[in-house]
Amino acid sequence: MMRAVCVDVPGGPENLLLRAVPRPQPKGREVLIKVHATALNRADLLQRRGLYPSPPGESDIIGLEVAGTVDTLGPGVEGGWRPDDRVMALLSGGGYAEYVSVPEELLMPIPPNLTLCQAAAIPEAWLTAFQLLVFIAQVKEGEVVLAHAGASGVGTAAVQLARLFGAVPVVTAGSPEKLKMAESLGAAAGFNYKEESFAKGGADVILDCIGGCNWEQNVSSLATDGRWVLYGTMGGRAVEGELLGKLLSKRGHLLCSLLRSRSLQYKAELVTAFSRRVLPHFSGQRASLRPVVDSTYSLEDIADAHRHMEANRNTGKIVINVIPPNQDTA
């Protein structure tokens, strides 16, 4: 058995229940991870409310990323992993638990200079940002990238990745403190969406997790032949007005992407590309990237962590320590 956070009845943070459930057993080419830390994502809040169920066949336990140590190797594992290796992993579910079984293709080694808490802030946010910039938008050197929610987990990753790839990151955020954080990571400019318009024009790529309420400013911001990449709808799903006509006049590309529902092969290719192109920049002499951790909570305080995210108070990632740091010897 193991401890895990369960949701019997969809609803508010108070519906998150910590209890004992069966420990998963690794199947063929899977690795059982002893989870030391996980991290929150907006998808977790939707799943808790019953609005974003796990894909068929995946764990219905919330949690899309973990950092921990290898516990058990399933049959046929070929990647050279060994017990007690420090690993981080992208999940389709199951992260809010003491153990999770993961296809070996989705594992990444933790850079040696990062703690397990820091590593838990990487998989979902950084792979999402990398996917949006490289696989979807195919960003080029010198292009301007406008990232909404620039102080979020994906936003702080996107700013740093855009700089790494030679692009020029610009962000929106809801407070001076969040804008200052994004600028400290490399953002060339920032707009407080609560106080000013960001429709300045010239964005070759827009990374948009907001959706509906921003569409007019997005189209105005878009450069001719620009790519507007939609990966969330926090600002609503409905659009009223001449979206198509305005987008057509810019010869704009509207691209939509989700990561959780992608195939294992797609995710494996994403993890491989990220590991080769980005992971070395978290450590050693090439260290130029860092995960941004806003705050940490214990597994027992998961409801408070959800409330913190729902209030939009976080700058960077909210991490859940499944094993208390003073007991973490990895």
PDB file of C-alpha atoms in Angstrom, residues 70-302:
ATOM      1  CA  VAL A  70      14.195   4.422  -9.047  1.00  0.00           C
ATOM      2  CA  ASP A  71      12.614   1.753  -6.837  1.00  0.00           C
ATOM      3  CA  THR A  72      11.922  -1.230  -9.114  1.00  0.00           C
ATOM      4  CA  LEU A  73      12.559  -2.037 -12.774  1.00  0.00           C
ATOM      5  CA  GLY A  74       9.763  -3.717 -14.697  1.00  0.00           C
ATOM      6  CA  PRO A  75      10.440  -6.505 -17.190  1.00  0.00           C
ATOM      7  CA  GLY A  76      12.267  -5.507 -20.367  1.00  0.00           C
ATOM      8  CA  VAL A  77      13.631  -2.134 -19.201  1.00  0.00           C
ATOM      9  CA  GLU A  78      16.522  -1.260 -21.513  1.00  0.00           C
ATOM     10  CA  GLY A  79      17.537   2.260 -20.561  1.00  0.00           C
ATOM     11  CA  GLY A  80      20.284   1.418 -18.103  1.00  0.00           C
ATOM     12  CA  TRP A  81      18.367   2.700 -15.081  1.00  0.00           C
ATOM     13  CA  ARG A  82      19.368   1.322 -11.710  1.00  0.00           C
ATOM     14  CA  PRO A  83      17.730   1.321  -8.263  1.00  0.00           C
ATOM     15  CA  ASP A  84      18.246   4.614  -6.388  1.00  0.00           C
ATOM     16  CA  ASP A  85      19.008   6.588  -9.578  1.00  0.00           C
ATOM     17  CA  ARG A  86      17.688  10.142  -9.236  1.00  0.00           C
ATOM     18  CA  VAL A  87      15.051  10.655 -11.924  1.00  0.00           C
ATOM     19  CA  MET A  88      12.277  13.017 -12.942  1.00  0.00           C
ATOM     20  CA  ALA A  89       9.382  12.062 -15.161  1.00  0.00           C
ATOM     21  CA  LEU A  90       6.463  13.327 -17.200  1.00  0.00           C
ATOM     22  CA  LEU A  91       3.190  11.598 -16.286  1.00  0.00           C
ATOM     23  CA  SER A  92      -0.336  11.268 -17.589  1.00  0.00           C
ATOM     24  CA  GLY A  93      -1.451  10.978 -13.958  1.00  0.00           C
ATOM     25  CA  GLY A  94      -0.486   9.475 -10.618  1.00  0.00           C
ATOM     26  CA  GLY A  95       1.937  12.079  -9.260  1.00  0.00           C
ATOM     27  CA  TYR A  96       0.200  12.845  -5.957  1.00  0.00           C
ATOM     28  CA  ALA A  97       1.362   9.562  -4.435  1.00  0.00           C
ATOM     29  CA  GLU A  98       4.327   7.876  -2.789  1.00  0.00           C
ATOM     30  CA  TYR A  99       4.989   5.652  -5.817  1.00  0.00           C
ATOM     31  CA  VAL A 100       4.214   5.862  -9.519  1.00  0.00           C
ATOM     32  CA  SER A 101       4.970   3.517 -12.416  1.00  0.00           C
ATOM     33  CA  VAL A 102       6.252   5.242 -15.546  1.00  0.00           C
ATOM     34  CA  PRO A 103       7.226   4.087 -19.070  1.00  0.00           C
ATOM     35  CA  GLU A 104      11.010   4.268 -19.144  1.00  0.00           C
ATOM     36  CA  GLU A 105      10.891   6.505 -22.228  1.00  0.00           C
ATOM     37  CA  LEU A 106       9.483   9.321 -20.065  1.00  0.00           C
ATOM     38  CA  LEU A 107      12.279   9.300 -17.481  1.00  0.00           C
ATOM     39  CA  MET A 108      15.047  11.889 -17.360  1.00  0.00           C
ATOM     40  CA  PRO A 109      18.125  11.967 -15.123  1.00  0.00           C
ATOM     41  CA  ILE A 110      18.120  14.807 -12.609  1.00  0.00           C
ATOM     42  CA  PRO A 111      20.984  17.248 -13.196  1.00  0.00           C
ATOM     43  CA  PRO A 112      23.484  16.710 -10.347  1.00  0.00           C
ATOM     44  CA  ASN A 113      23.340  20.249  -8.967  1.00  0.00           C
ATOM     45  CA  LEU A 114      19.543  20.288  -8.604  1.00  0.00           C
ATOM     46  CA  THR A 115      17.626  19.108  -5.555  1.00  0.00           C
ATOM     47  CA  LEU A 116      14.703  16.741  -5.944  1.00  0.00           C
ATOM     48  CA  CYS A 117      12.404  19.629  -5.052  1.00  0.00           C
ATOM     49  CA  GLN A 118      13.812  21.729  -7.896  1.00  0.00           C
ATOM     50  CA  ALA A 119      13.675  18.787 -10.290  1.00  0.00           C
ATOM     51  CA  ALA A 120       9.961  18.282  -9.607  1.00  0.00           C
ATOM     52  CA  ALA A 121       9.390  21.734 -11.112  1.00  0.00           C
ATOM     53  CA  ILE A 122      10.825  20.731 -14.498  1.00  0.00           C
ATOM     54  CA  PRO A 123       8.996  17.948 -16.395  1.00  0.00           C
ATOM     55  CA  GLU A 124       5.505  19.253 -17.175  1.00  0.00           C
ATOM     56  CA  ALA A 125       6.246  22.987 -17.404  1.00  0.00           C
ATOM     57  CA  TRP A 126       9.556  22.780 -19.246  1.00  0.00           C
ATOM     58  CA  LEU A 127       8.491  20.025 -21.635  1.00  0.00           C
ATOM     59  CA  THR A 128       5.308  21.982 -22.393  1.00  0.00           C
ATOM     60  CA  ALA A 129       7.249  25.166 -23.108  1.00  0.00           C
ATOM     61  CA  PHE A 130       9.796  23.259 -25.202  1.00  0.00           C
ATOM     62  CA  GLN A 131       7.045  21.517 -27.142  1.00  0.00           C
ATOM     63  CA  LEU A 132       5.238  24.798 -27.861  1.00  0.00           C
ATOM     64  CA  LEU A 133       8.357  26.644 -28.962  1.00  0.00           C
ATOM     65  CA  VAL A 134      10.157  23.890 -30.889  1.00  0.00           C
ATOM     66  CA  PHE A 135       7.674  21.224 -31.996  1.00  0.00           C
ATOM     67  CA  ILE A 136       4.657  23.490 -32.607  1.00  0.00           C
ATOM     68  CA  ALA A 137       5.823  27.064 -33.313  1.00  0.00           C
ATOM     69  CA  GLN A 138       9.282  26.097 -34.661  1.00  0.00           C
ATOM     70  CA  VAL A 139      10.731  29.302 -33.224  1.00  0.00           C
ATOM     71  CA  LYS A 140      13.705  30.827 -34.999  1.00  0.00           C
ATOM     72  CA  GLU A 141      16.610  32.922 -33.810  1.00  0.00           C
ATOM     73  CA  GLY A 142      15.736  36.605 -33.562  1.00  0.00           C
ATOM     74  CA  GLU A 143      11.971  36.093 -33.455  1.00  0.00           C
ATOM     75  CA  VAL A 144       9.825  37.814 -30.831  1.00  0.00           C
ATOM     76  CA  VAL A 145       7.944  35.429 -28.515  1.00  0.00           C
ATOM     77  CA  LEU A 146       5.025  36.810 -26.495  1.00  0.00           C
ATOM     78  CA  ALA A 147       4.309  34.517 -23.524  1.00  0.00           C
ATOM     79  CA  HIS A 148       1.153  35.048 -21.491  1.00  0.00           C
ATOM     80  CA  ALA A 149       1.292  34.207 -17.769  1.00  0.00           C
ATOM     81  CA  GLY A 150       4.986  34.976 -17.929  1.00  0.00           C
ATOM     82  CA  ALA A 151       5.544  34.227 -14.232  1.00  0.00           C
ATOM     83  CA  SER A 152       3.855  30.818 -14.305  1.00  0.00           C
ATOM     84  CA  GLY A 153       5.716  27.540 -14.499  1.00  0.00           C
ATOM     85  CA  VAL A 154       5.385  27.361 -18.283  1.00  0.00           C
ATOM     86  CA  GLY A 155       5.974  31.096 -18.604  1.00  0.00           C
ATOM     87  CA  THR A 156       9.233  31.159 -16.636  1.00  0.00           C
ATOM     88  CA  ALA A 157      10.424  28.151 -18.631  1.00  0.00           C
ATOM     89  CA  ALA A 158       9.412  29.724 -21.961  1.00  0.00           C
ATOM     90  CA  VAL A 159      11.295  32.941 -21.217  1.00  0.00           C
ATOM     91  CA  GLN A 160      14.497  31.049 -20.500  1.00  0.00           C
ATOM     92  CA  LEU A 161      14.109  28.681 -23.443  1.00  0.00           C
ATOM     93  CA  ALA A 162      13.389  31.531 -25.856  1.00  0.00           C
ATOM     94  CA  ARG A 163      16.633  33.177 -24.755  1.00  0.00           C
ATOM     95  CA  LEU A 164      18.492  29.881 -25.096  1.00  0.00           C
ATOM     96  CA  PHE A 165      17.255  29.549 -28.679  1.00  0.00           C
ATOM     97  CA  GLY A 166      18.199  33.134 -29.568  1.00  0.00           C
ATOM     98  CA  ALA A 167      14.645  34.497 -29.626  1.00  0.00           C
ATOM     99  CA  VAL A 168      13.389  37.619 -27.841  1.00  0.00           C
ATOM    100  CA  PRO A 169      10.882  36.860 -25.045  1.00  0.00           C
ATOM    101  CA  VAL A 170       8.158  39.331 -24.051  1.00  0.00           C
ATOM    102  CA  VAL A 171       5.601  38.534 -21.350  1.00  0.00           C
ATOM    103  CA  THR A 172       2.303  39.510 -19.799  1.00  0.00           C
ATOM    104  CA  ALA A 173       1.598  39.085 -16.088  1.00  0.00           C
ATOM    105  CA  GLY A 174      -0.761  40.464 -13.455  1.00  0.00           C
ATOM    106  CA  SER A 175       1.569  42.266 -11.045  1.00  0.00           C
ATOM    107  CA  PRO A 176       4.802  44.298 -11.025  1.00  0.00           C
ATOM    108  CA  GLU A 177       6.443  41.568  -8.938  1.00  0.00           C
ATOM    109  CA  LYS A 178       5.662  38.901 -11.523  1.00  0.00           C
ATOM    110  CA  LEU A 179       6.914  41.104 -14.345  1.00  0.00           C
ATOM    111  CA  LYS A 180      10.119  41.765 -12.429  1.00  0.00           C
ATOM    112  CA  MET A 181      10.649  38.028 -11.999  1.00  0.00           C
ATOM    113  CA  ALA A 182      10.144  37.383 -15.719  1.00  0.00           C
ATOM    114  CA  GLU A 183      12.549  40.173 -16.617  1.00  0.00           C
ATOM    115  CA  SER A 184      15.166  38.763 -14.217  1.00  0.00           C
ATOM    116  CA  LEU A 185      14.966  35.516 -16.208  1.00  0.00           C
ATOM    117  CA  GLY A 186      15.543  37.295 -19.514  1.00  0.00           C
ATOM    118  CA  ALA A 187      12.265  38.810 -20.678  1.00  0.00           C
ATOM    119  CA  ALA A 188      12.987  41.842 -22.865  1.00  0.00           C
ATOM    120  CA  ALA A 189       9.735  43.560 -21.860  1.00  0.00           C
ATOM    121  CA  GLY A 190       6.595  42.913 -19.863  1.00  0.00           C
ATOM    122  CA  PHE A 191       3.005  44.157 -19.768  1.00  0.00           C
ATOM    123  CA  ASN A 192       0.693  44.204 -16.764  1.00  0.00           C
ATOM    124  CA  TYR A 193      -2.505  42.982 -18.410  1.00  0.00           C
ATOM    125  CA  LYS A 194      -4.580  44.456 -15.576  1.00  0.00           C
ATOM    126  CA  GLU A 195      -3.379  47.980 -16.332  1.00  0.00           C
ATOM    127  CA  GLU A 196      -2.346  48.205 -19.976  1.00  0.00           C
ATOM    128  CA  SER A 197      -2.804  46.739 -23.426  1.00  0.00           C
ATOM    129  CA  PHE A 198      -0.172  44.348 -24.727  1.00  0.00           C
ATOM    130  CA  ALA A 199      -1.369  44.794 -28.340  1.00  0.00           C
ATOM    131  CA  LYS A 200       1.843  46.389 -29.581  1.00  0.00           C
ATOM    132  CA  GLY A 201       2.316  44.284 -32.720  1.00  0.00           C
ATOM    133  CA  GLY A 202       5.332  42.386 -33.927  1.00  0.00           C
ATOM    134  CA  ALA A 203       5.055  39.050 -32.100  1.00  0.00           C
ATOM    135  CA  ASP A 204       6.234  36.232 -34.339  1.00  0.00           C
ATOM    136  CA  VAL A 205       5.028  33.654 -31.787  1.00  0.00           C
ATOM    137  CA  ILE A 206       2.352  33.968 -29.088  1.00  0.00           C
ATOM    138  CA  LEU A 207       2.161  31.323 -26.351  1.00  0.00           C
ATOM    139  CA  ASP A 208      -1.404  31.614 -25.106  1.00  0.00           C
ATOM    140  CA  CYS A 209      -2.933  29.788 -22.143  1.00  0.00           C
ATOM    141  CA  ILE A 210      -5.685  32.413 -21.734  1.00  0.00           C
ATOM    142  CA  GLY A 211      -7.838  32.103 -24.848  1.00  0.00           C
ATOM    143  CA  GLY A 212     -11.192  33.820 -25.315  1.00  0.00           C
ATOM    144  CA  CYS A 213     -10.882  37.185 -23.558  1.00  0.00           C
ATOM    145  CA  ASN A 214      -7.514  37.953 -25.185  1.00  0.00           C
ATOM    146  CA  TRP A 215      -8.252  37.178 -28.806  1.00  0.00           C
ATOM    147  CA  GLU A 216      -8.450  40.767 -30.130  1.00  0.00           C
ATOM    148  CA  GLN A 217      -5.213  41.844 -28.459  1.00  0.00           C
ATOM    149  CA  ASN A 218      -3.554  38.623 -29.594  1.00  0.00           C
ATOM    150  CA  VAL A 219      -4.424  39.221 -33.226  1.00  0.00           C
ATOM    151  CA  SER A 220      -3.322  42.855 -32.936  1.00  0.00           C
ATOM    152  CA  SER A 221      -0.040  41.701 -31.397  1.00  0.00           C
ATOM    153  CA  LEU A 222       0.640  39.143 -34.091  1.00  0.00           C
ATOM    154  CA  ALA A 223       3.187  39.901 -36.788  1.00  0.00           C
ATOM    155  CA  THR A 224       2.301  39.092 -40.373  1.00  0.00           C
ATOM    156  CA  ASP A 225       2.675  35.324 -40.855  1.00  0.00           C
ATOM    157  CA  GLY A 226       2.963  34.940 -37.061  1.00  0.00           C
ATOM    158  CA  ARG A 227       2.045  31.807 -35.095  1.00  0.00           C
ATOM    159  CA  TRP A 228      -0.504  32.021 -32.295  1.00  0.00           C
ATOM    160  CA  VAL A 229      -0.151  28.865 -30.194  1.00  0.00           C
ATOM    161  CA  LEU A 230      -3.147  28.123 -27.963  1.00  0.00           C
ATOM    162  CA  TYR A 231      -2.572  25.642 -25.134  1.00  0.00           C
ATOM    163  CA  GLY A 232      -5.154  26.697 -22.540  1.00  0.00           C
ATOM    164  CA  THR A 233      -8.405  28.607 -22.073  1.00  0.00           C
ATOM    165  CA  MET A 234      -8.158  30.189 -18.629  1.00  0.00           C
ATOM    166  CA  GLY A 235      -9.821  33.303 -20.044  1.00  0.00           C
ATOM    167  CA  GLY A 236     -12.751  31.483 -21.612  1.00  0.00           C
ATOM    168  CA  ARG A 237     -13.481  29.287 -24.604  1.00  0.00           C
ATOM    169  CA  ALA A 238     -16.039  31.451 -26.406  1.00  0.00           C
ATOM    170  CA  VAL A 239     -15.066  34.077 -28.983  1.00  0.00           C
ATOM    171  CA  GLU A 240     -17.349  36.766 -30.373  1.00  0.00           C
ATOM    172  CA  GLY A 241     -16.363  39.053 -33.244  1.00  0.00           C
ATOM    173  CA  GLU A 242     -14.382  38.990 -36.456  1.00  0.00           C
ATOM    174  CA  LEU A 243     -11.614  36.656 -35.329  1.00  0.00           C
ATOM    175  CA  LEU A 244     -11.261  34.863 -38.647  1.00  0.00           C
ATOM    176  CA  GLY A 245     -11.221  38.009 -40.732  1.00  0.00           C
ATOM    177  CA  LYS A 246      -8.636  39.733 -38.554  1.00  0.00           C
ATOM    178  CA  LEU A 247      -6.491  36.596 -38.415  1.00  0.00           C
ATOM    179  CA  LEU A 248      -6.742  36.212 -42.180  1.00  0.00           C
ATOM    180  CA  SER A 249      -5.561  39.781 -42.739  1.00  0.00           C
ATOM    181  CA  LYS A 250      -2.383  38.948 -40.800  1.00  0.00           C
ATOM    182  CA  ARG A 251      -1.951  35.616 -42.614  1.00  0.00           C
ATOM    183  CA  GLY A 252      -1.761  34.322 -39.064  1.00  0.00           C
ATOM    184  CA  HIS A 253      -1.436  30.693 -38.037  1.00  0.00           C
ATOM    185  CA  LEU A 254      -3.629  29.512 -35.160  1.00  0.00           C
ATOM    186  CA  LEU A 255      -2.045  26.372 -33.698  1.00  0.00           C
ATOM    187  CA  CYS A 256      -3.539  24.388 -30.818  1.00  0.00           C
ATOM    188  CA  SER A 257      -1.757  21.878 -28.638  1.00  0.00           C
ATOM    189  CA  LEU A 258      -2.216  19.752 -25.530  1.00  0.00           C
ATOM    190  CA  LEU A 259       0.479  17.500 -24.087  1.00  0.00           C
ATOM    191  CA  ARG A 260      -1.304  15.124 -21.713  1.00  0.00           C
ATOM    192  CA  SER A 261      -3.370  13.418 -24.425  1.00  0.00           C
ATOM    193  CA  ARG A 262      -0.411  12.850 -26.773  1.00  0.00           C
ATOM    194  CA  SER A 263       0.782   9.348 -27.630  1.00  0.00           C
ATOM    195  CA  LEU A 264       3.620   7.677 -25.742  1.00  0.00           C
ATOM    196  CA  GLN A 265       5.734   7.836 -28.899  1.00  0.00           C
ATOM    197  CA  TYR A 266       5.234  11.595 -29.207  1.00  0.00           C
ATOM    198  CA  LYS A 267       6.079  12.171 -25.546  1.00  0.00           C
ATOM    199  CA  ALA A 268       9.121   9.912 -25.821  1.00  0.00           C
ATOM    200  CA  GLU A 269      10.411  11.913 -28.790  1.00  0.00           C
ATOM    201  CA  LEU A 270       9.783  15.120 -26.856  1.00  0.00           C
ATOM    202  CA  VAL A 271      11.668  13.861 -23.801  1.00  0.00           C
ATOM    203  CA  THR A 272      14.571  12.704 -25.976  1.00  0.00           C
ATOM    204  CA  ALA A 273      14.816  16.048 -27.794  1.00  0.00           C
ATOM    205  CA  PHE A 274      14.570  18.012 -24.544  1.00  0.00           C
ATOM    206  CA  SER A 275      17.162  15.834 -22.818  1.00  0.00           C
ATOM    207  CA  ARG A 276      19.616  16.312 -25.667  1.00  0.00           C
ATOM    208  CA  ARG A 277      19.065  19.999 -26.378  1.00  0.00           C
ATOM    209  CA  VAL A 278      18.111  21.526 -23.022  1.00  0.00           C
ATOM    210  CA  LEU A 279      18.975  19.341 -20.037  1.00  0.00           C
ATOM    211  CA  PRO A 280      22.750  20.016 -20.156  1.00  0.00           C
ATOM    212  CA  HIS A 281      22.058  23.723 -19.610  1.00  0.00           C
ATOM    213  CA  PHE A 282      20.796  23.102 -16.063  1.00  0.00           C
ATOM    214  CA  SER A 283      24.216  22.058 -14.770  1.00  0.00           C
ATOM    215  CA  GLY A 284      27.966  22.285 -15.194  1.00  0.00           C
ATOM    216  CA  GLN A 285      29.786  25.056 -16.958  1.00  0.00           C
ATOM    217  CA  ARG A 286      26.873  25.477 -19.372  1.00  0.00           C
ATOM    218  CA  ALA A 287      24.376  26.155 -16.556  1.00  0.00           C
ATOM    219  CA  SER A 288      22.110  28.952 -17.743  1.00  0.00           C
ATOM    220  CA  LEU A 289      18.660  27.597 -16.891  1.00  0.00           C
ATOM    221  CA  ARG A 290      16.910  27.232 -13.559  1.00  0.00           C
ATOM    222  CA  PRO A 291      13.504  25.993 -12.461  1.00  0.00           C
ATOM    223  CA  VAL A 292      11.607  28.627 -10.488  1.00  0.00           C
ATOM    224  CA  VAL A 293      10.006  27.292  -7.302  1.00  0.00           C
ATOM    225  CA  ASP A 294       7.403  29.575  -5.749  1.00  0.00           C
ATOM    226  CA  SER A 295       6.606  27.591  -2.619  1.00  0.00           C
ATOM    227  CA  THR A 296       6.579  24.099  -1.145  1.00  0.00           C
ATOM    228  CA  TYR A 297       3.885  22.193   0.715  1.00  0.00           C
ATOM    229  CA  SER A 298       3.624  18.782   2.309  1.00  0.00           C
ATOM    230  CA  LEU A 299       1.328  16.117   0.893  1.00  0.00           C
ATOM    231  CA  GLU A 300      -0.923  16.627   3.928  1.00  0.00           C
ATOM    232  CA  ASP A 301      -1.365  20.288   2.935  1.00  0.00           C
ATOM    233  CA  ILE A 302      -2.275  19.632  -0.706  1.00  0.00           C
TER     234      ILE A 302
END
